[in-house]
Amino acid sequence: MSQHPSQTRRVFAIISHPDAGKTTLTETMLLSAGAIHQAGRVAARGEARRTQSDWMKIEQERGISVSSSVMTFEHKDLTFNLLDTPGHEDFSEDTYRTLTAADSAIMVLDAAKGIEPQTLKLFEVCRMRNIPIVTFINKLDREARDPFETLAEIEDKLQLHVVPMQWPAGSGRRFGGMADLRNDKFYPFSANADQQPAAIEFTPECLSTAGLDDVLIDEVIEEAELAKEYPDFKLQSFLDGDMTPVYFGSALRKFGITQLIDALAEFVPGPQTETAKKNGQPVEITPSSKEVSGFVFKVQANMDPNHRDRVAFVRLSSGEFKRGMKLKTAENKTISVHNPILFFAQDRELADNAYAGDVIGVPNHGALRVGDSLSESGKLRFAGIPNFAPEILRRARPLDPLKAKHLRKALESLAEEGVTQLFRPAMGSDMIVGAVGSLQIDVMAERIKTEYNLEVVFESAIYQIARWVSGEREAVEAFAAKNQGAMATDLDGAPVLLAKSAWDVGYAQDKNPELKFLKTKERS
Ligand code: G4P
């Protein structure tokens, strides 16, 4: 039987702390896989977009990447979809959602720094779904920490079994290359990124011929022996999210990259069976199921500044999608997908067919929201992508008081993209905006200015905390009636308690044990 096309798809993301080298690695991987032909093209493309889109000014000024996208490349008859996750900590919710669409992740660590705060946070998100993780220890061309220490740190902080697949010879100025522990080959390192030498035998004689000094040769041979003491790599443990194979290299010097992509091709899984609900009952959706289905994990506005369109990024879960198809959301909204976009490193193409594990961009005018399920029958609903309670709340008002209605529309439409949230208090006409971090508030102000031509003022709100109120309908309604001054609704009309302090939430909980005050809300 010929294999289903979905079996050749690999959807993955890169998680890292800012500056560990994610952008450089992305670019080098695309380059090595032949998806782009010139270093700097990913950045160059960003540059081109920046000049078109003003709100990206913040990105430029702060030197961070706040928008995510997907890049496709091919290697060894597999199609890889790399989901780019924003690195800034304020965007953890957005990142979380992107990670729900990935089947595996590469964790990039700076060889001198090991696990950093953002690595840990993102790892925890991966752990929630137990997705397999390949570790890449980057920047070996700079002074690194003892790799044994870094491995111990991974085991200790992430509770993950590590299996070094390679071992580096020194680091920084002494960096001589690395041994492949599975086949006793050695890859000598050259500081010239475009001239990495071919593999040699991992023997003292060959290393010496390759120019390594005797001290370094003794060191790497001894350390490689010790590294082999780690447990053997077990594919199933990796797939279960319990074990990570560890690779080393330098993204900047294009060293170790082919080996990393080979490892992805060898180990990372394709699309898996997912559990969805059909008419309220759980059903298993296998990638080869007949019905086309998928879910929206990201909505991005203004990809094309000439249009007010948004692009919903849909990760397909099953079936053979054909261009022009009609798909329905679980709320029974019909979407005709006439111009689905496939994303390549530099280009976007119209997709005629797509399968589970493909990501298609669906242009729309706001009909699709993050977390929406799409299927032919409209009856499938994938497990919700939760909303997280915002960490900061701000009251929004227009500089020109006559523009309140315009501002509400703008805030609603930004909230529909799923990056920020909007709460409407039960009393009064305030607009309360919630975000994970203050940077999002700045981005929002900038976008409202450039996209809606509105000046917005964000002021501190009297509320500090938002919690979704959940329980029996009557109980929730009774609570809302009694606490009108502190109640609000979110974009979907769900009841939210806006509290001035954690103490208030605790008090409400004590007095109303039949209710739950939730930090996350699954879309039902
Ligand atoms: P990020 O997306 O994870 O935030 O990291 P990014 O790739 O932007 O890399 C952060 C910095 O680290 C960049 O330097 C980049 O050139 C450097 N870098 C990435 N990989 C390596 C590596 O393997 N070796 C060395 N030595 N450096 C590496 P920068 O000075 O901040 O930026 P740039 O001026 O080089 O663009």
XYZ file of C-alpha atoms in Angstrom, residues 3 12 38 45 118 190 244 346 365 417 433 440 443 475 477:
15
model
C 1.784 5.699 2.072
C 7.844 21.304 14.327
C 21.480 32.994 0.329
C 12.394 39.158 3.951
C 12.214 31.355 28.638
C 36.235 25.192 10.217
C 15.832 13.972 24.288
C 10.623 32.990 0.602
C -12.197 39.218 6.803
C -6.666 37.575 16.522
C -7.896 45.125 27.706
C 1.619 43.697 23.779
C 2.108 46.835 19.983
C -25.099 29.681 40.343
C -25.925 34.029 37.173
